[in-house]
XYZ file of C-alpha atoms in Angstrom:
705
model
C 63.625 18.974 109.620
C 66.918 17.045 109.220
C 69.591 17.708 111.844
C 73.265 17.160 111.090
C 76.624 17.632 112.827
C 79.258 19.809 111.192
C 82.955 19.163 111.787
C 85.729 21.448 110.533
C 89.185 19.988 110.061
C 92.289 22.089 109.388
C 94.779 19.837 107.633
C 97.839 21.990 108.203
C 97.695 22.150 112.004
C 95.595 19.034 112.524
C 92.998 20.814 114.606
C 89.418 19.601 114.791
C 86.461 21.798 115.659
C 82.965 20.467 116.141
C 80.526 23.145 115.168
C 77.594 21.302 116.696
C 74.339 19.714 115.730
C 72.392 22.058 113.492
C 69.506 22.009 111.008
C 70.821 20.831 107.642
C 69.149 23.727 105.830
C 71.640 26.122 107.490
C 74.658 24.428 105.872
C 74.808 26.870 102.904
C 74.839 29.769 105.353
C 77.742 28.206 107.240
C 79.654 27.668 104.013
C 79.255 31.342 103.128
C 80.402 32.251 106.625
C 83.508 30.103 106.184
C 84.327 31.714 102.860
C 83.983 35.188 104.373
C 86.423 34.278 107.162
C 89.054 32.638 104.937
C 91.321 33.886 102.212
C 89.831 32.038 99.216
C 93.182 32.155 97.414
C 94.928 29.994 99.978
C 92.178 27.496 100.710
C 90.167 25.138 98.553
C 87.232 23.551 100.279
C 85.967 19.992 99.821
C 82.589 19.010 101.178
C 82.229 15.357 102.122
C 78.733 14.145 102.970
C 78.595 11.202 105.371
C 75.437 9.560 106.746
C 75.432 11.748 109.863
C 78.118 14.370 109.195
C 79.159 17.162 106.981
C 82.943 17.169 106.953
C 84.586 20.370 105.780
C 88.269 19.786 104.986
C 91.140 21.697 103.499
C 92.244 20.547 100.072
C 95.438 22.599 100.313
C 97.954 22.868 103.121
C 99.270 26.307 102.262
C 97.550 28.236 105.044
C 99.735 29.440 107.900
C 99.008 28.432 111.473
C 98.851 32.143 112.185
C 95.809 32.540 109.888
C 92.435 32.900 111.513
C 89.712 30.420 110.695
C 86.089 30.048 111.663
C 86.059 27.673 114.592
C 82.662 28.671 115.929
C 79.795 30.933 115.018
C 77.627 33.238 117.069
C 73.896 32.749 117.280
C 73.576 35.502 114.693
C 75.556 33.398 112.217
C 78.603 35.641 112.124
C 82.110 34.260 112.070
C 84.087 33.631 115.225
C 87.723 33.247 114.149
C 89.524 30.576 116.124
C 92.176 32.058 118.420
C 95.707 32.546 117.255
C 98.426 31.004 119.327
C 98.182 32.481 122.799
C 100.849 35.025 123.735
C 100.797 34.348 127.484
C 100.013 31.140 129.372
C 99.325 30.300 132.998
C 100.522 26.770 133.787
C 102.542 24.670 136.212
C 105.943 26.234 136.847
C 109.122 24.481 135.786
C 110.509 25.234 139.265
C 109.770 22.219 141.469
C 107.049 22.762 144.106
C 106.366 26.345 142.971
C 102.750 26.078 141.842
C 101.747 28.154 138.847
C 104.050 30.016 136.504
C 103.714 32.300 133.494
C 104.977 31.295 130.030
C 105.344 33.216 126.807
C 103.604 31.757 123.772
C 105.672 33.797 121.336
C 109.392 34.638 121.067
C 110.615 37.990 122.408
C 113.638 40.152 121.726
C 115.285 42.183 124.466
C 113.120 45.177 125.375
C 109.856 43.869 123.919
C 106.740 43.818 126.112
C 105.905 40.309 127.322
C 102.526 40.937 128.987
C 99.640 43.434 128.895
C 100.109 46.649 130.913
C 98.991 46.121 134.492
C 97.475 47.977 137.410
C 99.254 48.468 140.758
C 97.766 48.727 144.246
C 99.323 50.595 147.157
C 98.944 48.861 150.537
C 99.242 51.487 153.256
C 101.177 50.456 156.356
C 101.518 53.881 158.005
C 100.327 57.253 156.711
C 102.712 59.584 158.540
C 104.525 59.713 161.848
C 102.137 62.335 163.229
C 98.964 60.916 161.633
C 98.235 57.886 163.810
C 96.587 55.845 161.034
C 98.121 52.495 160.185
C 97.447 48.965 158.993
C 96.867 46.055 161.317
C 100.011 44.739 162.952
C 98.975 41.268 161.822
C 99.011 42.261 158.153
C 102.708 41.438 157.903
C 101.874 37.817 158.758
C 99.200 37.463 156.072
C 99.785 35.694 152.758
C 99.223 39.016 150.981
C 102.494 40.394 152.356
C 104.453 37.629 150.579
C 103.311 38.950 147.184
C 104.131 42.644 147.564
C 106.935 44.761 146.071
C 108.793 47.796 147.307
C 106.764 50.894 146.343
C 109.667 52.290 144.329
C 108.857 49.713 141.655
C 105.415 51.210 140.962
C 106.062 54.877 141.739
C 103.898 54.621 144.862
C 106.727 55.603 147.189
C 105.174 58.979 148.013
C 101.663 57.705 148.916
C 102.429 57.240 152.606
C 105.192 57.107 155.193
C 105.327 53.302 154.885
C 103.649 51.127 152.261
C 103.990 48.178 149.902
C 102.896 47.719 146.288
C 100.934 44.882 144.749
C 101.209 44.163 141.004
C 98.773 41.561 139.617
C 99.755 39.649 136.491
C 103.488 39.019 136.237
C 104.101 40.820 139.514
C 102.243 38.054 141.370
C 101.823 35.088 139.010
C 105.373 34.934 137.625
C 107.979 33.083 139.638
C 111.526 34.164 140.361
C 114.495 32.003 139.446
C 117.417 34.344 139.960
C 119.990 32.665 137.692
C 117.575 32.855 134.743
C 115.683 36.137 135.311
C 114.457 37.244 131.882
C 111.937 40.048 132.512
C 111.881 43.337 134.378
C 109.188 45.872 135.150
C 108.934 49.442 133.918
C 106.901 51.954 135.883
C 103.663 53.102 134.268
C 101.609 56.239 134.856
C 99.701 57.834 137.708
C 96.382 58.997 136.291
C 92.630 58.700 136.796
C 91.664 57.385 133.341
C 90.061 60.707 132.431
C 87.394 60.632 135.155
C 86.789 62.199 138.556
C 88.107 65.662 137.757
C 88.492 67.591 141.013
C 86.982 64.676 142.965
C 83.461 65.471 141.763
C 82.417 61.956 140.761
C 81.242 59.132 143.052
C 83.913 56.886 141.565
C 86.654 59.191 142.833
C 89.069 57.283 145.035
C 87.363 53.973 144.235
C 90.010 52.629 141.859
C 93.783 52.698 141.695
C 95.487 55.517 139.794
C 98.600 53.439 139.164
C 98.470 51.947 135.681
C 100.577 50.773 132.809
C 103.147 48.716 134.740
C 104.914 46.952 131.868
C 107.183 43.912 131.889
C 109.786 43.719 129.135
C 112.217 40.999 128.108
C 115.639 41.396 129.697
C 117.118 38.629 127.555
C 115.828 36.884 124.410
C 112.979 34.437 125.040
C 111.844 31.574 122.884
C 108.213 30.527 122.654
C 107.297 28.326 125.608
C 109.879 29.838 127.973
C 108.839 30.488 131.540
C 108.965 34.159 132.484
C 111.087 34.796 135.576
C 111.168 38.131 137.430
C 113.669 39.284 140.041
C 112.424 38.982 143.636
C 115.929 39.632 144.957
C 118.093 37.409 147.182
C 116.702 38.886 150.389
C 113.172 37.723 149.524
C 114.218 34.069 149.534
C 116.798 34.274 152.300
C 114.123 35.579 154.633
C 111.541 32.928 153.733
C 113.269 29.600 154.300
C 110.116 28.418 156.095
C 108.252 28.769 152.790
C 110.813 27.875 150.107
C 113.333 25.839 152.071
C 117.040 26.228 151.282
C 116.455 27.205 147.669
C 119.706 27.778 145.776
C 120.146 31.331 144.524
C 122.477 32.817 141.915
C 125.687 32.645 144.043
C 124.976 29.041 145.011
C 124.331 27.971 141.420
C 127.581 29.652 140.390
C 129.468 27.786 143.106
C 127.767 24.519 142.108
C 128.766 25.052 138.474
C 132.362 25.666 139.516
C 132.474 22.530 141.671
C 130.789 20.357 139.067
C 133.018 21.759 136.321
C 136.157 20.869 138.286
C 134.821 17.383 138.987
C 133.796 16.872 135.387
C 137.221 17.844 134.062
C 138.827 15.312 136.405
C 136.828 12.395 134.968
C 138.335 10.160 132.264
C 137.581 11.401 128.757
C 135.414 8.362 127.812
C 133.024 9.364 130.620
C 133.049 13.041 129.653
C 132.596 12.300 125.954
C 129.695 9.942 126.523
C 131.452 6.844 125.219
C 130.956 5.313 128.659
C 127.708 5.830 130.555
C 127.688 7.153 134.079
C 125.588 4.327 135.417
C 123.869 3.727 138.757
C 127.019 2.101 140.116
C 128.391 5.646 140.475
C 125.442 6.803 142.603
C 126.929 5.862 145.979
C 130.171 7.711 145.290
C 128.335 10.791 144.047
C 126.016 10.803 147.075
C 129.008 10.716 149.404
C 130.641 13.643 147.564
C 127.422 15.653 147.570
C 126.394 14.993 151.165
C 129.743 14.851 152.960
C 131.912 17.358 151.124
C 129.405 20.105 150.269
C 128.678 21.956 153.495
C 126.444 24.728 152.145
C 122.918 23.311 151.929
C 121.895 25.695 149.155
C 124.911 24.678 147.050
C 124.125 21.029 147.760
C 120.557 21.543 146.562
C 121.855 23.170 143.382
C 123.769 20.006 142.523
C 121.778 17.169 140.926
C 120.858 14.395 143.374
C 120.980 11.669 140.750
C 124.245 10.641 139.131
C 122.391 10.151 135.842
C 121.820 13.944 135.707
C 125.501 14.864 136.019
C 126.154 14.979 132.280
C 123.271 17.339 131.493
C 124.117 19.527 134.512
C 127.747 19.783 133.382
C 126.775 20.604 129.808
C 123.746 22.858 130.416
C 124.581 24.300 133.828
C 123.039 23.479 137.182
C 120.245 26.128 136.906
C 118.845 24.468 133.770
C 119.208 21.012 135.277
C 117.424 22.225 138.419
C 114.374 22.879 136.218
C 114.510 19.250 135.089
C 114.832 20.245 131.444
C 111.202 21.451 131.291
C 112.055 25.017 130.270
C 110.980 25.924 127.689
C 107.701 24.037 127.614
C 106.331 22.969 124.263
C 103.396 24.992 122.961
C 101.371 21.802 122.608
C 101.959 21.081 126.307
C 100.899 24.616 127.244
C 97.761 24.343 125.104
C 96.813 21.068 126.776
C 97.819 21.878 130.351
C 97.580 25.643 130.734
C 95.252 28.593 130.437
C 95.610 31.471 128.011
C 96.074 34.796 129.830
C 96.154 36.829 126.633
C 92.476 37.225 125.727
C 91.820 40.665 127.249
C 92.976 44.187 126.420
C 92.790 47.204 128.729
C 91.172 50.500 127.759
C 88.902 53.193 129.180
C 85.689 51.577 130.373
C 82.328 52.435 128.842
C 80.779 52.087 132.306
C 80.410 55.454 134.128
C 82.844 56.093 137.005
C 84.621 52.755 136.424
C 87.976 54.006 135.143
C 89.537 51.352 132.943
C 87.962 48.119 131.725
C 88.783 44.780 130.079
C 87.988 44.250 126.389
C 87.869 41.024 124.377
C 90.799 40.571 121.983
C 88.812 37.984 120.006
C 85.194 36.785 119.846
C 83.915 34.359 122.475
C 80.963 31.987 122.247
C 78.439 31.562 125.036
C 79.903 29.240 127.673
C 83.518 29.656 126.563
C 86.235 30.305 129.145
C 87.658 33.785 128.661
C 90.237 34.116 131.408
C 91.716 32.187 134.360
C 91.711 33.911 137.746
C 93.891 32.323 140.444
C 92.978 33.667 143.866
C 94.890 34.760 146.949
C 93.075 34.218 150.255
C 93.236 37.245 152.575
C 91.765 37.710 156.082
C 89.261 40.560 156.001
C 90.891 42.293 158.947
C 94.184 42.527 157.021
C 92.628 45.282 154.866
C 91.431 47.361 157.819
C 93.033 50.716 158.577
C 93.230 51.786 162.218
C 93.820 54.959 164.199
C 95.468 54.994 167.613
C 93.273 56.137 170.498
C 94.537 57.139 173.930
C 97.968 55.952 172.949
C 96.995 52.280 173.279
C 93.605 51.333 171.845
C 92.784 51.697 168.168
C 89.625 51.849 166.107
C 88.902 50.891 162.497
C 88.673 54.093 160.465
C 88.721 52.830 156.879
C 89.694 49.952 154.609
C 92.429 49.563 152.036
C 91.455 50.382 148.451
C 92.381 46.798 147.581
C 89.063 45.571 149.020
C 87.319 46.959 145.902
C 89.215 44.376 143.839
C 88.582 41.408 146.148
C 85.782 38.838 146.011
C 83.938 38.222 149.265
C 80.737 37.404 151.134
C 79.107 39.485 153.837
C 79.138 36.544 156.266
C 82.768 35.569 155.712
C 86.117 36.663 157.127
C 87.717 35.487 153.860
C 88.492 37.791 150.944
C 89.828 36.443 147.646
C 92.053 38.556 145.432
C 92.284 37.576 141.704
C 95.848 38.122 140.532
C 96.081 36.990 136.911
C 96.943 39.463 134.173
C 94.171 42.066 133.451
C 91.765 40.376 135.918
C 91.470 43.557 137.993
C 89.951 45.494 135.069
C 86.715 43.462 134.831
C 83.890 45.801 135.830
C 80.304 45.461 137.046
C 77.449 45.703 134.557
C 74.634 44.107 136.564
C 71.985 42.490 134.400
C 73.850 43.665 131.286
C 76.922 41.577 132.132
C 78.192 39.256 129.419
C 80.302 36.981 131.629
C 80.298 35.321 135.048
C 82.685 33.734 137.539
C 82.645 29.938 137.834
C 84.706 27.763 140.157
C 87.191 25.558 138.314
C 86.609 21.797 138.401
C 88.339 18.661 137.140
C 86.986 19.258 133.634
C 87.885 22.933 133.269
C 91.168 22.732 135.174
C 93.382 20.247 133.285
C 96.428 20.866 135.479
C 94.537 20.277 138.741
C 95.675 23.560 140.266
C 92.375 24.297 142.021
C 92.335 22.661 145.462
C 88.775 21.408 145.618
C 89.311 20.155 149.173
C 89.869 23.743 150.335
C 86.237 24.440 149.459
C 85.266 22.137 152.341
C 87.621 23.745 154.853
C 86.628 26.257 157.495
C 87.513 29.905 156.950
C 90.136 29.663 159.685
C 91.847 26.654 158.113
C 91.756 28.237 154.656
C 93.464 31.388 155.930
C 96.185 29.306 157.556
C 97.287 28.030 154.149
C 100.608 29.666 153.282
C 100.227 29.375 149.521
C 97.662 30.217 146.855
C 95.625 27.292 145.534
C 92.157 28.427 144.431
C 91.085 29.060 140.845
C 87.984 30.679 139.418
C 87.246 31.138 135.716
C 85.709 33.991 133.757
C 83.128 32.433 131.423
C 81.031 34.080 128.694
C 77.273 34.078 129.373
C 76.479 35.079 125.789
C 78.349 35.556 122.543
C 80.932 38.339 122.902
C 82.299 40.241 119.929
C 85.932 41.214 119.489
C 86.535 44.622 121.073
C 83.504 44.367 123.358
C 83.974 45.220 127.033
C 83.819 42.126 129.232
C 81.860 42.597 132.442
C 80.277 40.587 135.255
C 77.582 41.074 137.883
C 79.112 41.956 141.265
C 75.921 40.856 143.018
C 72.947 42.601 144.678
C 74.793 43.642 147.848
C 77.517 45.412 145.898
C 74.961 47.116 143.647
C 72.898 48.272 146.619
C 76.018 49.652 148.319
C 77.028 51.483 145.119
C 73.577 52.996 144.603
C 73.534 54.140 148.211
C 77.006 55.647 147.799
C 75.890 57.544 144.687
C 72.805 58.845 146.500
C 74.751 60.217 149.460
C 77.811 61.348 147.538
C 78.606 65.054 147.742
C 81.164 66.416 145.328
C 84.203 67.706 147.127
C 85.782 70.842 145.776
C 89.293 69.832 146.740
C 92.651 70.487 145.166
C 93.565 68.587 142.013
C 95.560 65.438 142.609
C 98.730 64.258 140.901
C 96.687 61.865 138.753
C 94.729 64.803 137.342
C 97.797 66.999 136.793
C 99.521 64.136 134.966
C 96.645 64.087 132.489
C 96.202 67.823 132.029
C 99.551 69.561 132.543
C 101.540 69.609 129.309
C 104.076 72.210 130.485
C 105.445 72.114 134.024
C 105.721 75.404 135.895
C 109.043 76.467 137.306
C 109.612 77.439 140.908
C 109.521 81.104 139.792
C 105.987 80.795 138.348
C 102.628 80.171 139.969
C 103.088 77.405 142.524
C 101.208 74.114 142.527
C 98.867 73.261 145.418
C 100.609 71.915 148.528
C 99.167 68.401 148.117
C 101.284 67.617 145.025
C 104.895 67.841 143.983
C 107.101 66.976 141.034
C 109.355 63.927 140.773
C 111.967 63.094 138.145
C 113.308 59.864 136.732
C 117.049 60.154 137.220
C 119.797 57.611 137.824
C 122.538 59.204 139.896
C 125.844 57.507 139.056
C 128.015 59.605 141.367
C 131.283 61.240 140.419
C 134.945 60.332 140.555
C 136.162 63.854 141.141
C 135.121 65.137 144.563
C 136.667 68.556 143.880
C 134.633 68.810 140.688
C 131.492 68.116 142.698
C 132.318 70.827 145.188
C 132.895 73.511 142.566
C 130.281 72.652 139.977
C 127.364 71.077 141.803
C 127.088 72.888 145.129
C 125.321 76.248 145.276
C 124.479 77.149 148.834
C 120.944 78.321 148.250
C 119.680 76.996 151.565
C 121.712 75.194 154.163
C 119.263 72.351 154.854
C 118.129 71.492 151.344
C 120.891 68.948 150.887
C 119.376 66.585 153.462
C 115.745 66.887 152.361
C 114.325 63.688 150.909
C 111.061 61.874 150.183
C 107.846 63.644 151.064
C 109.670 66.545 152.724
C 111.341 67.406 149.410
C 108.149 67.318 147.351
C 107.064 70.810 148.207
C 110.159 72.879 148.829
C 109.191 76.457 149.633
C 111.766 79.213 149.406
C 111.293 82.750 150.659
C 111.497 85.710 148.336
C 115.128 86.512 149.136
C 116.309 82.954 148.469
C 114.284 82.811 145.240
C 115.979 85.974 144.060
C 119.413 84.526 144.838
C 118.511 81.337 143.032
C 117.240 83.198 139.984
C 120.408 85.268 139.902
C 122.569 82.109 139.903
C 120.388 80.258 137.399
C 122.683 80.882 134.368
C 125.616 79.484 136.336
C 123.548 76.506 137.488
C 122.489 75.691 133.936
C 126.036 76.045 132.693
C 127.409 73.487 135.142
C 124.387 71.212 135.643
C 124.864 67.565 134.745
C 123.133 66.405 131.553
C 120.207 64.011 131.951
C 120.833 60.581 130.452
C 118.553 57.657 129.707
C 120.654 54.688 130.716
C 118.463 52.257 128.800
C 119.170 48.835 130.204
C 119.774 50.392 133.608
C 116.127 51.435 133.676
C 116.291 55.187 134.229
C 112.531 55.362 133.641
C 111.822 52.773 136.313
C 110.218 53.785 139.599
C 113.415 52.770 141.353
C 115.017 55.968 140.091
C 112.099 58.325 140.706
C 113.081 61.110 143.077
C 111.672 64.497 144.189
C 112.820 67.416 142.060
C 112.290 71.163 141.866
C 111.876 72.628 138.380
C 114.069 75.695 137.867
C 113.927 76.324 134.120
C 111.966 75.273 131.036
C 113.297 75.414 127.472
C 111.951 74.415 124.054
C 113.314 71.176 122.671
C 115.281 71.774 119.469
C 115.542 68.056 118.597
C 112.410 67.994 116.485
C 109.923 67.096 119.228
C 107.349 69.268 120.953
C 108.399 68.271 124.473
C 110.020 70.915 126.624
C 113.372 70.335 128.298
C 113.901 71.223 131.955
C 116.602 72.068 134.447
C 115.901 70.794 137.960
C 117.326 70.391 141.442
C 117.362 66.708 142.488
C 116.646 65.299 145.938
C 116.820 61.839 147.463
C 114.049 59.293 147.798
C 114.263 55.622 148.646
C 116.351 55.066 145.535
C 119.474 52.934 145.955
C 121.570 55.583 144.169
C 121.851 58.157 146.940
C 122.976 61.735 146.397
C 125.416 62.629 149.209
C 123.777 64.988 151.734
C 126.293 67.784 151.141
C 125.719 67.813 147.369
C 123.234 70.121 145.712
C 122.663 68.262 142.462
C 121.338 70.097 139.396
C 120.462 68.349 136.142
C 119.649 69.876 132.745
C 117.944 68.685 129.550
C 115.395 66.533 131.337
C 112.578 65.645 128.905
C 108.949 66.160 129.916
C 108.350 62.403 129.889
C 110.855 62.003 132.735
C 108.926 64.335 135.078
C 105.645 63.397 136.749
C 103.391 64.753 139.461
C 103.087 62.771 142.678
C 100.819 63.191 145.685
C 102.173 63.956 149.096
C 101.581 61.318 151.755
C 97.895 60.646 152.400
C 96.628 63.177 149.842
C 95.765 61.118 146.749
C 92.249 60.151 145.677
C 92.306 56.839 147.470
C 92.627 58.551 150.864
C 89.724 60.984 150.573
C 86.941 60.729 153.092
C 83.871 58.787 151.970
C 85.480 57.052 148.971
C 83.557 53.917 147.958
C 84.707 50.652 149.538
C 83.026 47.266 148.999
C 84.171 43.805 147.980
C 82.924 42.110 144.795
C 80.189 39.534 145.282
C 78.302 36.907 143.310
C 74.753 37.241 141.971
C 74.055 33.904 143.672
C 76.372 34.483 146.630
C 75.065 31.774 148.964
C 75.334 29.111 146.290
C 78.824 30.132 145.159
C 80.375 30.750 148.580
C 81.217 27.585 150.579
C 79.281 27.258 153.823
C 82.434 26.583 155.820
C 83.748 30.024 154.943
C 80.664 31.813 156.327
C 81.991 32.506 159.804
C 81.409 36.216 160.338
C 79.273 35.639 163.438
C 82.050 33.562 164.977
C 84.797 36.148 164.587
C 85.203 39.408 166.484
C 86.761 42.606 165.179
C 86.443 41.760 161.497
């Protein structure tokens, strides 16, 4: 049998794909495969036979770079289209010394989604003042705490008395450069992916119910632009030990003003570029910068080199601060980054798993599917404790986040993968079609993975105040487009899951908010059958205040109960009124609806964001006469942690609220993730001892893990 090598060359985009060494008698089959994958009208094929090669070339250059073409083939001989340009890249940030960043591979208009919908995790700090359960006091000093968001962002505000939210994908991998923020988050849904009705399944409480966190463009983006999210000034001003005196938006503005004034004072030949600003000017500029600029952040916003003054004056100091690397070229991203756009999210085919990750294109055996940067977490940081005797405390449970972490039974180290869609990759045991592989110098072109950390002790690794480990999701067989991508979590995880299933007893408990959000099309009013005490309703509403205090007094205040004006948060989720008060309220309902403020979607001000989610009591329900099937509601609004605070003396009523702006939320400590006996176990490796560095196996050396 004669063996040959087949090479495909696409003339338009100058890409070269080596199909591999194959028996020559399969060449006709490959040609037919190519013809099936291409539009025959736009391509003419020439076959050139060389002594050792078959070279398949394009005779016409009319095909678009967006067209798909057969780059590889599965073992069954079917076509694997080569990937289109990636929509989302993970690569070195343009911000100096900031590690990885996220880049768009395609242009975006304002409001368009820039990344796949993401999961959110709620990290419980304290359940309730009278509960006694809380996180470890040392959690706040862990690296994990540096990556969390306020729970208002995800809608998790009501989960506990005190908590933080974690958003993988852009919420952790994207950097923040406040002068050039170009993306914002929109709250998703609280649901259980159609499983675990009434807590009857063993998977109940084993995965997060917070889904669909979406990031949209806040300003136009061109392909190759780095995506920046808004951490807020306070995040950086409280972390000088991590970021140094990083200039923020006010400092860049001041630097632009100072540089603009200086630039205007220079002779026109210098400003116009007829005379170069050469190195002989460096000493004078250094004196100005160091001696006359007292604010260190403003000083850092100004270019250090005199040769950068012209570009800083023309482009602005924020752009110059990024050294002109933003946007990156797509060729640079292809060569130096990883595509984070290969997986979709949908309901998993695996029982009790919730949602799963699905291939957006075919993958060949051995091909890298997805990058997974890792955050190192001390195991104890995910413990939950209960006070005992007022002083001592015992471990009572673990945070739900442990189910999404990679670990080893003999290690105090847990690793959390935080790239986009990474948290949706489920366990399929021996039926898995992918595996996790540590990055190396060949697979990691940007050198992000710190190989030397693999030789550190667990204690030294956990002392690192930045992320720096990278693992890759690699296909272990050919994967078809649309197929669920899964891995093997290892024998210890599987044994723990089987044991959990065996001992699981269905709990006939009240329905949770996640279940009501899936099943309740029409929301009951306060005058109808009440909802169980573990849930309440919350409304998306941006309170803009009023300019006429007298108008507020006469139109918005109805003294139904004297204390209701100061109720907020969890206390306002389940307002109970006695029969007499309900009758008074029902009697005044026409007047309330007449004078209630109209609900408005403020669009760019993000009414539908979690930041403006607040407890509300539904008073009336009306059909929508605008051509949709959604009902419209009149509600009483209360305060939450939202920055737009309703004054305590104001009883605020709002009408014409659409159904989409009202959700069910759980009262503190009453959602699925808090139920007794919910499954908790970290993800492992099938070959755990070989994959886990020996220096990290320290469990026998550490107490109270």
